[in-house]
Coordinates of C-alpha atoms and ligand atoms in Angstrom, one line a residue:
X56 CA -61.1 25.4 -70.7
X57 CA -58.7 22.4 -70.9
X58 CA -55.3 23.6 -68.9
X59 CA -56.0 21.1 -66.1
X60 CA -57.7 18.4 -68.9
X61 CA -57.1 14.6 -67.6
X62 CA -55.5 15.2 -64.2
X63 CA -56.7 14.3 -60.9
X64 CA -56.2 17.5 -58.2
X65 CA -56.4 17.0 -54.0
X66 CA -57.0 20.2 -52.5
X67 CA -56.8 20.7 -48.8
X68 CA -58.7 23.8 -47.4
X69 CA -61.1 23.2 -49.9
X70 CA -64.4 24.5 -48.6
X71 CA -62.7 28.1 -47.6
X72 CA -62.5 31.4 -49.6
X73 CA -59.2 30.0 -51.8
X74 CA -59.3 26.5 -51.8
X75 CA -62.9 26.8 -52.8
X76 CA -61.7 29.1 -55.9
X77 CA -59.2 26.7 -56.6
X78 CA -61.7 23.7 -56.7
X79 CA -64.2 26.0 -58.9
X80 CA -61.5 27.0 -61.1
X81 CA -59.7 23.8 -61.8
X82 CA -63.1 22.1 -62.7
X83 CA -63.6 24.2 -65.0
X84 CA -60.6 23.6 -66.5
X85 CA -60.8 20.1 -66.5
X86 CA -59.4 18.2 -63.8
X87 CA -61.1 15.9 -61.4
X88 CA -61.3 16.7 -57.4
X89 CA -60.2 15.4 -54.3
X90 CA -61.6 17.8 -51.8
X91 CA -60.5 18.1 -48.2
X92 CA -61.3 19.9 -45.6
X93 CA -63.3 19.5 -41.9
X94 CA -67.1 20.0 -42.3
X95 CA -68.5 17.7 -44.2
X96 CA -71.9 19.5 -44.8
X97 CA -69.2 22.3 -46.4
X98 CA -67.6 19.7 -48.4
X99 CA -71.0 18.1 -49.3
X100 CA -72.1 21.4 -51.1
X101 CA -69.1 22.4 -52.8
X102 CA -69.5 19.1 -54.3
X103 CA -73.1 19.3 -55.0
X104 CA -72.0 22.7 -57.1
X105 CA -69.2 21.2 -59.1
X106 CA -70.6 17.7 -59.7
X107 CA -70.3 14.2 -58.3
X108 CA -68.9 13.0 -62.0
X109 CA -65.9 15.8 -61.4
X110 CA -65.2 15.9 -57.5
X111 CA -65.1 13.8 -54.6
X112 CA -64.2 14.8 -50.6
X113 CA -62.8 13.5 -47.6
X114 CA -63.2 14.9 -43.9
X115 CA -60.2 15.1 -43.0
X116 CA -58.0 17.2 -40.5
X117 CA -55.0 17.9 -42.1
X118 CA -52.6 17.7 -38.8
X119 CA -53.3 13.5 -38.6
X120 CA -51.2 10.9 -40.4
X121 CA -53.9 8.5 -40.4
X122 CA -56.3 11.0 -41.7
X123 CA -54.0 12.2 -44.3
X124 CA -52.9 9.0 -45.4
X125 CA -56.8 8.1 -45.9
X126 CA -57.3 11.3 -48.2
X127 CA -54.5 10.7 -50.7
X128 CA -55.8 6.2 -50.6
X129 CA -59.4 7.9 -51.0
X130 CA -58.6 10.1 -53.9
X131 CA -56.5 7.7 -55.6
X132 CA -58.9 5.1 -55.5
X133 CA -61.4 7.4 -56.7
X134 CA -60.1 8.8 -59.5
X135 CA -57.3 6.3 -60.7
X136 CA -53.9 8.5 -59.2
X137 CA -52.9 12.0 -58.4
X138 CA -51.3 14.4 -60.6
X139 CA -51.8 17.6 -58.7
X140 CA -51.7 18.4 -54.7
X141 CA -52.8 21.7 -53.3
X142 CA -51.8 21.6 -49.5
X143 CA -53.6 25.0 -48.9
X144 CA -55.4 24.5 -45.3
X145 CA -54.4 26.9 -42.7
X146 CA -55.4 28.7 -39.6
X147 CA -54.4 32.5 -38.7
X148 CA -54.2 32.0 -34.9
X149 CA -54.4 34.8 -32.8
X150 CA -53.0 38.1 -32.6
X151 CA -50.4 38.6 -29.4
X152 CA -46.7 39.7 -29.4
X153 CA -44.5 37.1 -28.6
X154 CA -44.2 37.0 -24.7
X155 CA -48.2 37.4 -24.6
X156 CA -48.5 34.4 -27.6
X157 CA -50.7 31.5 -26.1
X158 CA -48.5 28.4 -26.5
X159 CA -51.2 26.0 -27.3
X160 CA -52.3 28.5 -29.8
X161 CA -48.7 28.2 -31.4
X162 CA -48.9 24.5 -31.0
X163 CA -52.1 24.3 -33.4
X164 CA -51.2 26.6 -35.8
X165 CA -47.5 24.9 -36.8
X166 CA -49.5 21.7 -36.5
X167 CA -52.4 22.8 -39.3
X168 CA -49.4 25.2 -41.6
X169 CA -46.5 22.9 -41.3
X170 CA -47.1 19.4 -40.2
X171 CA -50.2 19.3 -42.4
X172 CA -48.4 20.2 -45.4
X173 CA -45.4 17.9 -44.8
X174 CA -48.0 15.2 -44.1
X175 CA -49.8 15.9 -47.2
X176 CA -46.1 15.8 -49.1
X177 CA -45.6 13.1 -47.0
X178 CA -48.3 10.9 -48.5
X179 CA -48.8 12.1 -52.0
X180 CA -45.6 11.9 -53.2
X181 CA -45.0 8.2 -53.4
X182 CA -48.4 8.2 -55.6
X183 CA -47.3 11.1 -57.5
X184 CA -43.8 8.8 -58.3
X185 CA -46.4 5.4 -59.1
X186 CA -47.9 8.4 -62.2
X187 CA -44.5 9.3 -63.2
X188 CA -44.8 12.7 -61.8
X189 CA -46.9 15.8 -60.5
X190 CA -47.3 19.5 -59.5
X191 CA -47.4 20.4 -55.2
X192 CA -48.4 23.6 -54.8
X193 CA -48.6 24.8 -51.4
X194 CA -49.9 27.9 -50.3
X195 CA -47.9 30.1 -48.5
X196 CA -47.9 33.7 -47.8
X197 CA -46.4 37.6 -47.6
X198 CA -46.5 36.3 -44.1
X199 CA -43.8 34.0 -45.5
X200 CA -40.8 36.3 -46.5
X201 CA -41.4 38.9 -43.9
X202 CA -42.1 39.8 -40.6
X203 CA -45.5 40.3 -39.3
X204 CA -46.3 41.8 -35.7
X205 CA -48.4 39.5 -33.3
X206 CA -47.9 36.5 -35.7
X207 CA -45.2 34.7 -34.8
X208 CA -46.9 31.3 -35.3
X209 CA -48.5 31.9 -38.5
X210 CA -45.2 34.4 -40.2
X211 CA -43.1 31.4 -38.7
X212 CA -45.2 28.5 -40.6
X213 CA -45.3 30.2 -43.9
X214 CA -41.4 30.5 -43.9
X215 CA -41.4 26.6 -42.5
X216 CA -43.1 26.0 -45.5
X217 CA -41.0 27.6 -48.5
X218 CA -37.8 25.7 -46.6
X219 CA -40.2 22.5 -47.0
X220 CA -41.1 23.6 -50.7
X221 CA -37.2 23.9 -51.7
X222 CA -36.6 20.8 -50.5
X223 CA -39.3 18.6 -51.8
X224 CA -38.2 20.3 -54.7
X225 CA -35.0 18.4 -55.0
X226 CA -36.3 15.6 -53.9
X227 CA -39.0 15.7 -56.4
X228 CA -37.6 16.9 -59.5
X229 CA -35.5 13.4 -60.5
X230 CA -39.5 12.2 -60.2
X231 CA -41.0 14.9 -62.8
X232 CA -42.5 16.2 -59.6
X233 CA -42.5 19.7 -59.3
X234 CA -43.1 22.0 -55.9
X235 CA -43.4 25.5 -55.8
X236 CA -45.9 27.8 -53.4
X237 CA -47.6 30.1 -54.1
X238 CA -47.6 33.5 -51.1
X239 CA -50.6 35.9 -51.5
X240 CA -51.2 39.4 -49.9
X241 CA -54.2 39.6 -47.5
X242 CA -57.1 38.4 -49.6
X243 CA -60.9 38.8 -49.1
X244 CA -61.6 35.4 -47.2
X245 CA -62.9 34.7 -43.7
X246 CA -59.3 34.8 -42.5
X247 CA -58.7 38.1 -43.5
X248 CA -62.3 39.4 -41.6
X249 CA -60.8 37.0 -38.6
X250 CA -57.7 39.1 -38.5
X251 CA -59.6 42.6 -38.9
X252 CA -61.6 41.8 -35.9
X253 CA -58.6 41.0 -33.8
X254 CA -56.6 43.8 -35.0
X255 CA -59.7 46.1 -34.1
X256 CA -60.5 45.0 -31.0
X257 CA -56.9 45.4 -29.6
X258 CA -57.2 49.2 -30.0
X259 CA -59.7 49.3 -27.8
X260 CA -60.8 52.7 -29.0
X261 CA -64.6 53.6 -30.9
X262 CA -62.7 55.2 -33.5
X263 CA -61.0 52.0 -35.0
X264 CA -63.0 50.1 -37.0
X265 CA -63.1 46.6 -38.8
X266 CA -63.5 49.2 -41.6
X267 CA -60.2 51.1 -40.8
X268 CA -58.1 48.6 -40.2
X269 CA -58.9 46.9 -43.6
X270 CA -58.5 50.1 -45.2
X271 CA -54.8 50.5 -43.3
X272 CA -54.3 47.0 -44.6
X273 CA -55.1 48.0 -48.3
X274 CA -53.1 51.1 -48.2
X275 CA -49.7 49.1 -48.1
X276 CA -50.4 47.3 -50.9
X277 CA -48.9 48.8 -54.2
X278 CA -52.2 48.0 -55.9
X279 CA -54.5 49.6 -52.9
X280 CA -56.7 46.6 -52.5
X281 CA -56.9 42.9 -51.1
X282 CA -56.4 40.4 -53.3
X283 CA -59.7 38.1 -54.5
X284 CA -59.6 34.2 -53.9
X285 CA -59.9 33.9 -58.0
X286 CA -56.7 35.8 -58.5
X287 CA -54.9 33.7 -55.9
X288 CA -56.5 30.5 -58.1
X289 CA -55.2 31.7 -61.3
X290 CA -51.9 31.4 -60.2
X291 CA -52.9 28.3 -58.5
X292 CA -53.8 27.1 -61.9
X293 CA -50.7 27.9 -64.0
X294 CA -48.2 26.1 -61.3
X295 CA -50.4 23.1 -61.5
X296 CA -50.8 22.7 -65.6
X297 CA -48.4 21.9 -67.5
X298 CA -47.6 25.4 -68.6
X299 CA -45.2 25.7 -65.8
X300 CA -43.6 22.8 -66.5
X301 CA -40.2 24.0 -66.4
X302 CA -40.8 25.9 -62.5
X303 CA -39.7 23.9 -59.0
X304 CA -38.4 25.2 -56.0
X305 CA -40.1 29.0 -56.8
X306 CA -42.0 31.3 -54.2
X307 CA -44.9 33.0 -56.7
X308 CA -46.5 36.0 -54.9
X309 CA -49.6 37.2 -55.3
X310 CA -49.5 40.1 -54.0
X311 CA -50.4 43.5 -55.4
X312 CA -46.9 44.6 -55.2
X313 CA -46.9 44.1 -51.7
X314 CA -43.3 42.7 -51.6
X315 CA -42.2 44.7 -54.1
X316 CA -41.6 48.2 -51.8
X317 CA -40.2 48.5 -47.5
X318 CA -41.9 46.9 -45.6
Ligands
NAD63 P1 -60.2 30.1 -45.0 O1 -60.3 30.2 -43.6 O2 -61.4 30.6 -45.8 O3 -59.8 28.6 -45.5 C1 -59.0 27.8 -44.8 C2 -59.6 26.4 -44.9 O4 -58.7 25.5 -44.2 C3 -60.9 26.3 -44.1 O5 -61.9 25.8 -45.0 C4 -60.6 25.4 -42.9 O6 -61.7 24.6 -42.5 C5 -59.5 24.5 -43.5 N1 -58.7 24.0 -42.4 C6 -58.2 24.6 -41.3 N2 -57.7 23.7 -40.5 C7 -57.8 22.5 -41.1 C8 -57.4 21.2 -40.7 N3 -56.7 20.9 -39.5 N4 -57.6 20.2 -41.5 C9 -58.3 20.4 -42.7 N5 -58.7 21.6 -43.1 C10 -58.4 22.6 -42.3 O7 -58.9 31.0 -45.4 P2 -58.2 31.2 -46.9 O8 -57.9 32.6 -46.9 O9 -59.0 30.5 -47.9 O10 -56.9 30.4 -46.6 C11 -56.3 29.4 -47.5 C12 -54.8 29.4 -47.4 O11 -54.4 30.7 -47.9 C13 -54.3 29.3 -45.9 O12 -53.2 28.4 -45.9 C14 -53.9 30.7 -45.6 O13 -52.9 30.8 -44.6 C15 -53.4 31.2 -47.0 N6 -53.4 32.6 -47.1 C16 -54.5 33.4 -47.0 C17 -54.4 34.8 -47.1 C18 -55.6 35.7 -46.9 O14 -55.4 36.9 -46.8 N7 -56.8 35.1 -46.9 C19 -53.2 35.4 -47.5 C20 -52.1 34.6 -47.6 C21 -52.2 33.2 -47.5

């Protein structure tokens, strides 16, 4: 009940299917919240759950360096510093193969997966170095250490961000900052139903259904099943406590033994 006891957590993403797990789980466990994400009636209630005496928020879009810089002042001005940062917002994108892949599309996605986490990096860091150190975790994905078909933006920004991991982690570690990400399989979040739907619809055939596809999904994973956003927290948790005080520069999957066979 006590893992997190004393430190102060900013979690990106925070109103979706993981962040929100995150923020749920790392209350309980003690730490204080900065949560950002773009709604603010979504960031309002997630407060509401947890308590005003254990979290804050920020609107913020991830992808501006005003806007980031305003969520780390914001949380440490709130809560006294930052010992923990969870850059974890993201956007799937769309489904196309490579020639067919709308370019703006691209644009937004490495914007939101890459630029936002460096920017969140970016900013925190300095007031991680003012505590005397930290835990980054961001989250990546399996989409992160292999290929995916018809998503080259979103495969290409969860690689972008274990090169940005390693080398944060270097940076960090004279700091007592630590970095590592953390990659799950597909979990059961609004991103994975977003995908399901595109998936299906390309088929173009009554016989494919959201239904089938996610159970085609499933059936390459070891394990036979998506991931939940609690398991994907749990991990969450341990690379931000100090229990995991002796991990940088690691890639923790999550994944159901999804990376474990051919892919
Ligand atoms: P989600 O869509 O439920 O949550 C993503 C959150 O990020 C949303 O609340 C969204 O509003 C926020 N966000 C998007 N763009 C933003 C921006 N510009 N500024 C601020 N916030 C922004 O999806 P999720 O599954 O909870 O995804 C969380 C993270 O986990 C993402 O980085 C995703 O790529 C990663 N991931 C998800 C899965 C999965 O299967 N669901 C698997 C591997 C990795």
């Amino acid at each position: 009940m006590d893992r997190l006891e004393g430190k102060v957590a900013v979690i990106t993403g925070a109103t979706g299917g993981i962040g929100q797990a995150a923020a749920r789980l790392f209350a309980e466990e003690g730490a204080s919240l900065a949560l950002v994400d773009l709604d603010e009636g979504a960031l309002q209630e997630v407060v509401r759950s947890i308590g005003e005496d254990r979290a804050s928020y920020t609107v913020a879009d991830v992808t501006d360096p005003d806007q980031s810089q305003a969520y780390i002042n914001a949380a440490v001005s709130r809560w006294g510093g930052i010992d923990v940062l969870l850059a974890n917002a993201g956007i799937e994108g769309t489904l196309a193969t490579i020639p067919d892949y709308p370019i703006d599309v691209f644009d937004r996605v490495i914007a939101v997966n890459v630029r936002g986490v460096w920017l969140a990096l970016k900013y925190a860091v300095p007031a991680m170095r003012e505590r005397g150190g930290g835990s980054i975790v961001i989250t990546s994905s399996t989409a992160g250490i292999g290929g995916t078909p018809e998503m080259s933006a979103y495969n290409t920004s969860k690689h972008a961000v274990i090169g940005l991991m390693r080398t944060a982690a270097l940076e960090g570690a004279p700091h007592g900052i630590r970095v590592n990400t953390v990659n799950p399989a597909p979990i059961e979040t609004r991103m994975m139903r977003s995908i399901e739907e595109q998936r299906t619809a390309a088929f173009d055939d009554a016989s494919v259904t959201v239904e089938t596809t996610k159970q085609s999904v499933a059936e390459r994973i070891p394990l036979r099943r998506y991931g939940n956003p609690e398991e994907v927290a749990r991990m969450m948790l341990f690379l931000s406590s100090d229990e995991s005080s002796f991990c940088t520069g690691g890639i923790y999957m999550v994944d159901g033994g999804r990376s474990a066979g051919s892919r």
